[in-house]
């Protein structure tokens, strides 16, 4: 990407540019990690079960963002074929033309999108089960605070 | 940038005491992440996240809050140990990203395995312009079938969990007939997904 320069000044400039690019190019990943850790912190530091589930959701969404970041290509477009598809089915010539057109456009990677679509739906399923469990715990113990549940359990055991 | 806004919302999630505000912030967070997905070319993911993450899950959380109350007790432990664990994990993960290829580079290894095949061939093999859909429904159709199985299992689990509590309350209140199947109210809200 950066043309290799002969003189050392330009080389060191190129190296500095590389470091700066690294910083910019990894900013996405680092913010994702910060978000992930915020979710993790909510998950382990808070006693309220519903807030724990919110933390789990935050963690989960940050993983989604990581995957989508991996699939993004700078200057790319969403992976929806630009030429359309109607003419491609009728004759071989049209299909070849369509494929040619598709090859010219830069698309982002569709595979992470598919995986994350699946993950979002599975995520809402697990969230709903978690919330249902919280509701049941509330019905059984009268509280959804971890500490109070532990206290009740200890009392029952003693 | 959207990411910074997201981080701000996430920190708000940690600070806010009221659970209602937490749920609303989680909805805001979901919507912001949907915007981010749009910026990163993942339009299908964006509308799924906006509908499911910001819509349905907020409704589910509000329903749970209505049943559990919005009161949250102060944390008993000091948050030092969790903070330490979190920072350590974060540092390890940042160290892990050092080996990752730069963001958005078309020559990254992720983009050159099956993705090329999907982009070039799905038009002839499947015949729909949206590559995400053709991968989801055809190339990785078994994944999607597994996913629907998981969703079904989750729906059944939620119904069983909530129906048990309902039956017990019915036994307490003798006016209602316990023979009728547990439909309506909380249980059915989980099913149409």
mmCIF file of C-alpha atoms in Angstrom:
data_model
loop_
_atom_site.group_PDB
_atom_site.id
_atom_site.type_symbol
_atom_site.label_atom_id
_atom_site.label_comp_id
_atom_site.label_asym_id
_atom_site.label_seq_id
_atom_site.Cartn_x
_atom_site.Cartn_y
_atom_site.Cartn_z
ATOM 1 C CA UNK A 1 0.000 0.000 0.000
ATOM 2 C CA UNK A 2 2.713 2.463 0.989
ATOM 3 C CA UNK A 3 5.376 2.662 -1.726
ATOM 4 C CA UNK A 4 8.781 1.608 -0.436
ATOM 5 C CA UNK A 5 10.976 4.697 -0.390
ATOM 6 C CA UNK A 6 14.708 4.659 -0.790
ATOM 7 C CA UNK A 7 15.763 7.412 1.575
ATOM 8 C CA UNK A 8 15.649 6.757 5.335
ATOM 9 C CA UNK A 9 13.575 9.824 6.201
ATOM 10 C CA UNK A 10 10.757 8.684 4.003
ATOM 11 C CA UNK A 11 11.159 5.188 5.416
ATOM 12 C CA UNK A 12 10.809 6.345 9.011
ATOM 13 C CA UNK A 13 7.848 8.476 7.981
ATOM 14 C CA UNK A 14 6.315 5.408 6.423
ATOM 15 C CA UNK A 15 6.944 3.453 9.615
ATOM 16 C CA UNK A 16 5.264 6.169 11.689
ATOM 17 C CA UNK A 17 2.373 6.218 9.283
ATOM 18 C CA UNK A 18 2.135 2.464 9.694
ATOM 19 C CA UNK A 19 1.918 2.795 13.485
ATOM 20 C CA UNK A 20 -0.741 5.494 13.183
ATOM 21 C CA UNK A 21 -2.650 3.312 10.749
ATOM 22 C CA UNK A 22 -2.416 0.445 13.186
ATOM 23 C CA UNK A 23 -3.938 2.645 15.875
ATOM 24 C CA UNK A 24 -6.772 3.708 13.584
ATOM 25 C CA UNK A 25 -7.273 0.249 12.152
ATOM 26 C CA UNK A 26 -7.561 -1.382 15.552
ATOM 27 C CA UNK A 27 -9.753 1.332 17.123
ATOM 28 C CA UNK A 28 -12.835 -0.654 16.219
ATOM 29 C CA UNK A 29 -11.594 -3.797 17.904
ATOM 30 C CA UNK A 30 -10.549 -1.918 21.018
ATOM 31 C CA UNK A 31 -13.866 -0.162 21.479
ATOM 32 C CA UNK A 32 -15.526 -3.547 21.036
ATOM 33 C CA UNK A 33 -13.289 -4.918 23.776
ATOM 34 C CA UNK A 34 -14.161 -1.999 26.063
ATOM 35 C CA UNK A 35 -17.868 -2.652 25.495
ATOM 36 C CA UNK A 36 -17.339 -6.347 26.078
ATOM 37 C CA UNK A 37 -15.609 -5.648 29.364
ATOM 38 C CA UNK A 38 -18.368 -3.257 30.451
ATOM 39 C CA UNK A 39 -20.872 -6.041 29.878
ATOM 40 C CA UNK A 40 -18.639 -8.490 31.712
ATOM 41 C CA UNK A 41 -18.332 -6.095 34.645
ATOM 42 C CA UNK A 42 -22.110 -5.695 34.889
ATOM 43 C CA UNK A 43 -22.399 -9.471 34.741
ATOM 44 C CA UNK A 44 -20.015 -10.245 37.599
ATOM 45 C CA UNK A 45 -20.258 -7.162 39.832
ATOM 46 C CA UNK A 46 -24.024 -6.644 40.030
ATOM 47 C CA UNK A 47 -26.337 -8.792 42.092
ATOM 48 C CA UNK A 48 -29.603 -7.961 40.358
ATOM 49 C CA UNK A 49 -30.544 -10.747 37.960
ATOM 50 C CA UNK A 50 -32.229 -8.522 35.377
ATOM 51 C CA UNK A 51 -29.228 -6.224 35.289
ATOM 52 C CA UNK A 52 -27.035 -9.270 34.843
ATOM 53 C CA UNK A 53 -29.065 -10.233 31.779
ATOM 54 C CA UNK A 54 -28.684 -6.678 30.439
ATOM 55 C CA UNK A 55 -24.923 -7.044 30.920
ATOM 56 C CA UNK A 56 -24.980 -10.340 29.080
ATOM 57 C CA UNK A 57 -26.808 -8.620 26.217
ATOM 58 C CA UNK A 58 -24.194 -5.858 26.079
ATOM 59 C CA UNK A 59 -21.433 -8.463 25.999
ATOM 60 C CA UNK A 60 -23.223 -10.344 23.260
ATOM 61 C CA UNK A 61 -23.801 -7.269 21.095
ATOM 62 C CA UNK A 62 -20.136 -6.386 21.378
ATOM 63 C CA UNK A 63 -19.240 -9.806 20.008
ATOM 64 C CA UNK A 64 -21.634 -9.154 17.122
ATOM 65 C CA UNK A 65 -19.824 -5.893 16.460
ATOM 66 C CA UNK A 66 -16.484 -7.674 16.435
ATOM 67 C CA UNK A 67 -17.701 -10.107 13.799
ATOM 68 C CA UNK A 68 -19.260 -7.410 11.640
ATOM 69 C CA UNK A 69 -16.022 -5.412 11.883
ATOM 70 C CA UNK A 70 -14.185 -8.448 10.567
ATOM 71 C CA UNK A 71 -16.525 -8.645 7.590
ATOM 72 C CA UNK A 72 -16.278 -4.987 6.601
ATOM 73 C CA UNK A 73 -14.151 -4.019 3.620
ATOM 74 C CA UNK A 74 -13.303 -0.335 3.271
ATOM 75 C CA UNK A 75 -15.094 1.088 0.252
ATOM 76 C CA UNK A 76 -17.274 -1.994 -0.022
ATOM 77 C CA UNK A 77 -21.034 -2.106 -0.365
ATOM 78 C CA UNK A 78 -23.598 -4.336 1.340
ATOM 79 C CA UNK A 79 -23.504 -7.827 -0.207
ATOM 80 C CA UNK A 80 -26.552 -7.427 -2.407
ATOM 81 C CA UNK A 81 -25.688 -8.120 -6.027
ATOM 82 C CA UNK A 82 -25.737 -4.861 -7.948
ATOM 83 C CA UNK A 83 -26.775 -6.252 -11.318
ATOM 84 C CA UNK A 84 -29.941 -7.781 -9.984
ATOM 85 C CA UNK A 85 -30.712 -11.329 -10.886
ATOM 86 C CA UNK A 86 -33.757 -11.396 -13.161
ATOM 87 C CA UNK A 87 -31.935 -11.404 -16.472
ATOM 88 C CA UNK A 88 -29.387 -13.937 -15.308
ATOM 89 C CA UNK A 89 -31.867 -16.791 -15.255
ATOM 90 C CA UNK A 90 -33.238 -16.471 -18.752
ATOM 91 C CA UNK A 91 -30.106 -16.898 -20.854
ATOM 92 C CA UNK A 92 -26.508 -17.865 -20.240
ATOM 93 C CA UNK A 93 -25.243 -14.665 -21.756
ATOM 94 C CA UNK A 94 -27.177 -12.552 -19.297
ATOM 95 C CA UNK A 95 -25.893 -14.654 -16.410
ATOM 96 C CA UNK A 96 -22.307 -14.210 -17.478
ATOM 97 C CA UNK A 97 -22.883 -10.493 -17.798
ATOM 98 C CA UNK A 98 -24.369 -10.349 -14.337
ATOM 99 C CA UNK A 99 -21.435 -12.263 -12.863
ATOM 100 C CA UNK A 100 -19.053 -9.918 -14.601
ATOM 101 C CA UNK A 101 -20.852 -6.943 -13.168
ATOM 102 C CA UNK A 102 -20.789 -8.515 -9.726
ATOM 103 C CA UNK A 103 -17.076 -9.094 -9.934
ATOM 104 C CA UNK A 104 -16.456 -5.404 -10.498
ATOM 105 C CA UNK A 105 -18.243 -4.192 -7.373
ATOM 106 C CA UNK A 106 -16.513 -4.595 -4.026
ATOM 107 C CA UNK A 107 -18.811 -6.287 -1.558
ATOM 108 C CA UNK A 108 -18.320 -6.701 2.148
ATOM 109 C CA UNK A 109 -18.050 -10.253 3.392
ATOM 110 C CA UNK A 110 -21.544 -11.785 3.730
ATOM 111 C CA UNK A 111 -20.498 -14.720 5.885
ATOM 112 C CA UNK A 112 -20.162 -12.897 9.258
ATOM 113 C CA UNK A 113 -23.510 -11.230 8.598
ATOM 114 C CA UNK A 114 -25.177 -14.613 8.276
ATOM 115 C CA UNK A 115 -23.553 -15.937 11.432
ATOM 116 C CA UNK A 116 -24.578 -12.857 13.380
ATOM 117 C CA UNK A 117 -28.148 -12.961 12.109
ATOM 118 C CA UNK A 118 -28.366 -16.443 13.572
ATOM 119 C CA UNK A 119 -26.668 -15.308 16.763
ATOM 120 C CA UNK A 120 -29.058 -12.367 17.293
ATOM 121 C CA UNK A 121 -32.088 -14.610 17.112
ATOM 122 C CA UNK A 122 -30.541 -17.228 19.372
ATOM 123 C CA UNK A 123 -29.541 -14.385 21.713
ATOM 124 C CA UNK A 124 -33.093 -13.139 22.101
ATOM 125 C CA UNK A 125 -34.180 -16.723 22.767
ATOM 126 C CA UNK A 126 -31.656 -17.135 25.577
ATOM 127 C CA UNK A 127 -32.545 -13.685 26.929
ATOM 128 C CA UNK A 128 -36.204 -14.612 27.109
ATOM 129 C CA UNK A 129 -35.404 -17.854 28.913
ATOM 130 C CA UNK A 130 -33.195 -15.930 31.348
ATOM 131 C CA UNK A 131 -35.939 -13.413 32.037
ATOM 132 C CA UNK A 132 -38.463 -16.192 32.524
ATOM 133 C CA UNK A 133 -36.088 -17.780 35.044
ATOM 134 C CA UNK A 134 -35.767 -14.414 36.803
ATOM 135 C CA UNK A 135 -39.549 -14.125 36.983
ATOM 136 C CA UNK A 136 -39.789 -17.643 38.419
ATOM 137 C CA UNK A 137 -37.080 -16.891 40.969
ATOM 138 C CA UNK A 138 -38.970 -13.786 41.941
ATOM 139 C CA UNK A 139 -42.109 -15.862 42.438
ATOM 140 C CA UNK A 140 -40.268 -18.462 44.490
ATOM 141 C CA UNK A 141 -38.064 -16.194 46.644
ATOM 142 C CA UNK A 142 -39.755 -12.807 46.431
ATOM 143 C CA UNK A 143 -36.565 -11.132 45.266
ATOM 144 C CA UNK A 144 -34.174 -11.130 42.319
ATOM 145 C CA UNK A 145 -31.159 -9.921 44.285
ATOM 146 C CA UNK A 146 -28.418 -12.510 44.402
ATOM 147 C CA UNK A 147 -27.377 -11.667 47.973
ATOM 148 C CA UNK A 148 -30.895 -11.897 49.356
ATOM 149 C CA UNK A 149 -31.451 -15.219 47.583
ATOM 150 C CA UNK A 150 -28.209 -16.524 49.103
ATOM 151 C CA UNK A 151 -29.336 -15.360 52.539
ATOM 152 C CA UNK A 152 -32.705 -17.089 52.148
ATOM 153 C CA UNK A 153 -30.962 -20.256 50.990
ATOM 154 C CA UNK A 154 -28.575 -20.172 53.956
ATOM 155 C CA UNK A 155 -31.496 -19.697 56.332
ATOM 156 C CA UNK A 156 -33.355 -22.613 54.780
ATOM 157 C CA UNK A 157 -30.248 -24.785 55.004
ATOM 158 C CA UNK A 158 -29.490 -23.948 58.637
ATOM 159 C CA UNK B 1 -18.209 8.364 15.846
ATOM 160 C CA UNK B 2 -20.967 5.922 16.662
ATOM 161 C CA UNK B 3 -18.634 3.604 18.532
ATOM 162 C CA UNK B 4 -17.744 6.295 21.046
ATOM 163 C CA UNK B 5 -21.422 7.047 21.572
ATOM 164 C CA UNK B 6 -21.964 3.324 22.171
ATOM 165 C CA UNK B 7 -19.224 3.255 24.767
ATOM 166 C CA UNK B 8 -20.821 6.234 26.518
ATOM 167 C CA UNK B 9 -24.173 4.446 26.606
ATOM 168 C CA UNK B 10 -22.545 1.323 27.989
ATOM 169 C CA UNK B 11 -20.924 3.274 30.814
ATOM 170 C CA UNK B 12 -24.309 4.824 31.493
ATOM 171 C CA UNK B 13 -25.600 1.269 31.865
ATOM 172 C CA UNK B 14 -23.123 0.656 34.662
ATOM 173 C CA UNK B 15 -23.806 3.906 36.513
ATOM 174 C CA UNK B 16 -27.595 4.194 36.415
ATOM 175 C CA UNK B 17 -29.397 2.845 39.488
ATOM 176 C CA UNK B 18 -32.972 2.584 38.312
ATOM 177 C CA UNK B 19 -33.640 -0.648 36.435
ATOM 178 C CA UNK B 20 -36.198 1.019 34.176
ATOM 179 C CA UNK B 21 -33.543 3.470 33.000
ATOM 180 C CA UNK B 22 -31.154 0.546 32.523
ATOM 181 C CA UNK B 23 -33.613 -1.204 30.219
ATOM 182 C CA UNK B 24 -34.233 1.980 28.245
ATOM 183 C CA UNK B 25 -30.479 2.545 27.896
ATOM 184 C CA UNK B 26 -30.116 -1.040 26.697
ATOM 185 C CA UNK B 27 -32.662 -0.260 23.989
ATOM 186 C CA UNK B 28 -30.722 2.866 23.014
ATOM 187 C CA UNK B 29 -27.559 0.787 22.942
ATOM 188 C CA UNK B 30 -29.180 -1.758 20.647
ATOM 189 C CA UNK B 31 -30.421 0.913 18.270
ATOM 190 C CA UNK B 32 -27.000 2.565 18.148
ATOM 191 C CA UNK B 33 -25.398 -0.768 17.389
ATOM 192 C CA UNK B 34 -27.934 -1.237 14.575
ATOM 193 C CA UNK B 35 -26.744 2.091 13.149
ATOM 194 C CA UNK B 36 -23.190 0.873 13.433
ATOM 195 C CA UNK B 37 -24.064 -2.318 11.570
ATOM 196 C CA UNK B 38 -25.556 -0.220 8.757
ATOM 197 C CA UNK B 39 -22.365 1.806 8.526
ATOM 198 C CA UNK B 40 -20.393 -1.439 8.334
ATOM 199 C CA UNK B 41 -22.472 -2.714 5.376
ATOM 200 C CA UNK B 42 -24.391 -5.304 7.363
ATOM 201 C CA UNK B 43 -27.885 -4.083 6.509
ATOM 202 C CA UNK B 44 -29.615 -7.383 7.227
ATOM 203 C CA UNK B 45 -27.988 -7.589 10.623
ATOM 204 C CA UNK B 46 -28.913 -3.960 11.264
ATOM 205 C CA UNK B 47 -32.614 -4.408 10.749
ATOM 206 C CA UNK B 48 -32.651 -7.643 12.685
ATOM 207 C CA UNK B 49 -30.887 -5.928 15.563
ATOM 208 C CA UNK B 50 -33.241 -2.936 15.411
ATOM 209 C CA UNK B 51 -36.311 -5.166 15.401
ATOM 210 C CA UNK B 52 -35.180 -7.893 17.763
ATOM 211 C CA UNK B 53 -32.565 -6.227 19.963
ATOM 212 C CA UNK B 54 -34.153 -2.814 20.331
ATOM 213 C CA UNK B 55 -37.761 -3.900 19.923
ATOM 214 C CA UNK B 56 -38.631 -7.345 21.196
ATOM 215 C CA UNK B 57 -35.947 -7.597 23.847
ATOM 216 C CA UNK B 58 -36.899 -4.207 25.321
ATOM 217 C CA UNK B 59 -40.504 -5.359 25.491
ATOM 218 C CA UNK B 60 -39.412 -8.610 27.167
ATOM 219 C CA UNK B 61 -37.294 -6.708 29.684
ATOM 220 C CA UNK B 62 -40.168 -4.339 30.437
ATOM 221 C CA UNK B 63 -42.454 -7.310 30.950
ATOM 222 C CA UNK B 64 -39.970 -8.875 33.329
ATOM 223 C CA UNK B 65 -39.595 -5.559 35.156
ATOM 224 C CA UNK B 66 -43.355 -5.282 35.530
ATOM 225 C CA UNK B 67 -43.300 -8.663 37.261
ATOM 226 C CA UNK B 68 -40.143 -8.170 39.304
ATOM 227 C CA UNK B 69 -40.186 -4.474 40.176
ATOM 228 C CA UNK B 70 -37.591 -1.838 39.349
ATOM 229 C CA UNK B 71 -35.934 -1.729 42.748
ATOM 230 C CA UNK B 72 -32.262 -2.621 42.879
ATOM 231 C CA UNK B 73 -30.374 -2.895 46.152
ATOM 232 C CA UNK B 74 -26.945 -1.379 46.510
ATOM 233 C CA UNK B 75 -24.108 -3.776 45.707
ATOM 234 C CA UNK B 76 -22.798 -5.397 48.861
ATOM 235 C CA UNK B 77 -19.271 -6.112 47.730
ATOM 236 C CA UNK B 78 -16.775 -3.488 46.706
ATOM 237 C CA UNK B 79 -16.386 -3.470 42.941
ATOM 238 C CA UNK B 80 -12.583 -3.653 43.146
ATOM 239 C CA UNK B 81 -12.112 -7.355 42.500
ATOM 240 C CA UNK B 82 -14.483 -7.533 39.505
ATOM 241 C CA UNK B 83 -12.872 -4.375 38.117
ATOM 242 C CA UNK B 84 -9.459 -5.994 38.421
ATOM 243 C CA UNK B 85 -10.605 -9.167 36.689
ATOM 244 C CA UNK B 86 -12.259 -7.132 33.943
ATOM 245 C CA UNK B 87 -9.181 -4.979 33.349
ATOM 246 C CA UNK B 88 -6.956 -8.056 33.211
ATOM 247 C CA UNK B 89 -9.228 -9.757 30.688
ATOM 248 C CA UNK B 90 -9.422 -6.555 28.656
ATOM 249 C CA UNK B 91 -5.663 -6.201 28.522
ATOM 250 C CA UNK B 92 -5.302 -9.814 27.439
ATOM 251 C CA UNK B 93 -7.854 -9.264 24.675
ATOM 252 C CA UNK B 94 -6.177 -6.063 23.461
ATOM 253 C CA UNK B 95 -2.920 -7.987 23.359
ATOM 254 C CA UNK B 96 -4.734 -10.555 21.262
ATOM 255 C CA UNK B 97 -5.837 -7.931 18.719
ATOM 256 C CA UNK B 98 -2.236 -6.968 18.016
ATOM 257 C CA UNK B 99 -1.958 -9.915 15.656
ATOM 258 C CA UNK B 100 -5.204 -9.135 13.892
ATOM 259 C CA UNK B 101 -5.145 -7.772 10.342
ATOM 260 C CA UNK B 102 -6.103 -4.113 9.890
ATOM 261 C CA UNK B 103 -9.767 -3.184 9.839
ATOM 262 C CA UNK B 104 -11.401 -3.029 6.414
ATOM 263 C CA UNK B 105 -8.520 -4.374 4.345
ATOM 264 C CA UNK B 106 -9.822 -6.394 1.393
ATOM 265 C CA UNK B 107 -6.837 -8.757 1.530
ATOM 266 C CA UNK B 108 -7.646 -9.995 5.043
ATOM 267 C CA UNK B 109 -7.783 -13.786 5.259
ATOM 268 C CA UNK B 110 -11.439 -13.682 6.382
ATOM 269 C CA UNK B 111 -12.526 -12.545 2.950
ATOM 270 C CA UNK B 112 -10.854 -15.312 0.954
ATOM 271 C CA UNK B 113 -12.239 -18.641 1.847
ATOM 272 C CA UNK B 114 -15.831 -19.367 1.036
ATOM 273 C CA UNK B 115 -16.899 -15.719 0.908
ATOM 274 C CA UNK B 116 -15.560 -15.309 -2.627
ATOM 275 C CA UNK B 117 -17.461 -18.359 -3.729
ATOM 276 C CA UNK B 118 -20.690 -17.028 -2.231
ATOM 277 C CA UNK B 119 -20.272 -13.646 -3.888
ATOM 278 C CA UNK B 120 -19.417 -15.023 -7.306
ATOM 279 C CA UNK B 121 -21.564 -18.118 -7.591
ATOM 280 C CA UNK B 122 -24.686 -17.529 -5.518
ATOM 281 C CA UNK B 123 -26.344 -15.737 -8.423
ATOM 282 C CA UNK B 124 -26.310 -18.873 -10.587
ATOM 283 C CA UNK B 125 -26.639 -21.408 -7.822
ATOM 284 C CA UNK B 126 -29.388 -19.767 -5.786
ATOM 285 C CA UNK B 127 -30.719 -16.978 -7.945
ATOM 286 C CA UNK B 128 -31.471 -14.160 -5.535
ATOM 287 C CA UNK B 129 -29.564 -10.873 -5.379
ATOM 288 C CA UNK B 130 -29.159 -10.736 -1.601
ATOM 289 C CA UNK B 131 -26.121 -12.887 -0.860
ATOM 290 C CA UNK B 132 -26.795 -12.889 2.891
ATOM 291 C CA UNK B 133 -30.189 -14.441 2.309
ATOM 292 C CA UNK B 134 -28.887 -17.095 -0.048
ATOM 293 C CA UNK B 135 -26.148 -18.095 2.384
ATOM 294 C CA UNK B 136 -28.565 -18.088 5.312
ATOM 295 C CA UNK B 137 -31.308 -20.080 3.661
ATOM 296 C CA UNK B 138 -29.368 -22.343 1.340
ATOM 297 C CA UNK B 139 -25.625 -22.781 1.859
ATOM 298 C CA UNK B 140 -25.953 -22.755 5.619
ATOM 299 C CA UNK B 141 -29.552 -23.885 5.755
ATOM 300 C CA UNK B 142 -28.847 -26.479 8.424
ATOM 301 C CA UNK B 143 -27.546 -23.743 10.715
ATOM 302 C CA UNK B 144 -30.763 -21.865 10.283
ATOM 303 C CA UNK B 145 -32.763 -24.989 10.970
ATOM 304 C CA UNK B 146 -30.756 -25.518 14.158
ATOM 305 C CA UNK B 147 -31.414 -21.922 15.060
ATOM 306 C CA UNK B 148 -35.155 -22.350 14.717
ATOM 307 C CA UNK B 149 -34.878 -25.463 16.864
ATOM 308 C CA UNK B 150 -33.128 -23.409 19.547
ATOM 309 C CA UNK B 151 -35.799 -20.724 19.361
ATOM 310 C CA UNK B 152 -38.510 -23.358 19.618
ATOM 311 C CA UNK B 153 -36.808 -24.963 22.619
ATOM 312 C CA UNK B 154 -36.489 -21.536 24.237
ATOM 313 C CA UNK B 155 -40.162 -20.760 23.640
ATOM 314 C CA UNK B 156 -41.180 -24.093 25.138
ATOM 315 C CA UNK B 157 -38.840 -23.496 28.088
ATOM 316 C CA UNK B 158 -40.293 -20.060 28.757
ATOM 317 C CA UNK B 159 -43.842 -21.392 28.571
ATOM 318 C CA UNK B 160 -43.074 -24.235 30.952
ATOM 319 C CA UNK B 161 -41.310 -21.918 33.416
ATOM 320 C CA UNK B 162 -44.087 -19.357 33.458
ATOM 321 C CA UNK B 163 -46.914 -21.877 33.341
ATOM 322 C CA UNK B 164 -45.641 -23.627 36.472
ATOM 323 C CA UNK B 165 -45.859 -20.436 38.471
ATOM 324 C CA UNK B 166 -49.265 -19.737 37.038
ATOM 325 C CA UNK B 167 -50.619 -23.158 38.030
ATOM 326 C CA UNK B 168 -49.458 -22.664 41.586
ATOM 327 C CA UNK B 169 -51.189 -19.297 41.839
ATOM 328 C CA UNK B 170 -54.310 -20.871 40.382
ATOM 329 C CA UNK B 171 -54.338 -23.484 43.109
ATOM 330 C CA UNK B 172 -54.163 -20.666 45.621
ATOM 331 C CA UNK B 173 -57.075 -18.876 43.975
ATOM 332 C CA UNK B 174 -59.893 -21.446 43.753
ATOM 333 C CA UNK B 175 -62.147 -19.282 41.596
ATOM 334 C CA UNK B 176 -60.309 -20.118 38.381
ATOM 335 C CA UNK B 177 -60.527 -23.517 36.722
ATOM 336 C CA UNK B 178 -57.188 -25.320 36.686
ATOM 337 C CA UNK B 179 -58.216 -27.657 33.855
ATOM 338 C CA UNK B 180 -57.822 -25.055 31.110
ATOM 339 C CA UNK B 181 -54.446 -25.094 29.360
ATOM 340 C CA UNK B 182 -52.137 -22.249 30.351
ATOM 341 C CA UNK B 183 -52.689 -19.914 27.420
ATOM 342 C CA UNK B 184 -52.875 -16.159 27.215
ATOM 343 C CA UNK B 185 -50.992 -13.467 29.042
ATOM 344 C CA UNK B 186 -47.329 -14.031 29.565
ATOM 345 C CA UNK B 187 -46.934 -17.433 27.954
ATOM 346 C CA UNK B 188 -48.305 -16.611 24.528
ATOM 347 C CA UNK B 189 -46.274 -13.471 24.199
ATOM 348 C CA UNK B 190 -43.171 -15.597 23.757
ATOM 349 C CA UNK B 191 -44.492 -17.755 20.935
ATOM 350 C CA UNK B 192 -44.965 -15.605 17.812
ATOM 351 C CA UNK B 193 -41.329 -15.353 16.917
#
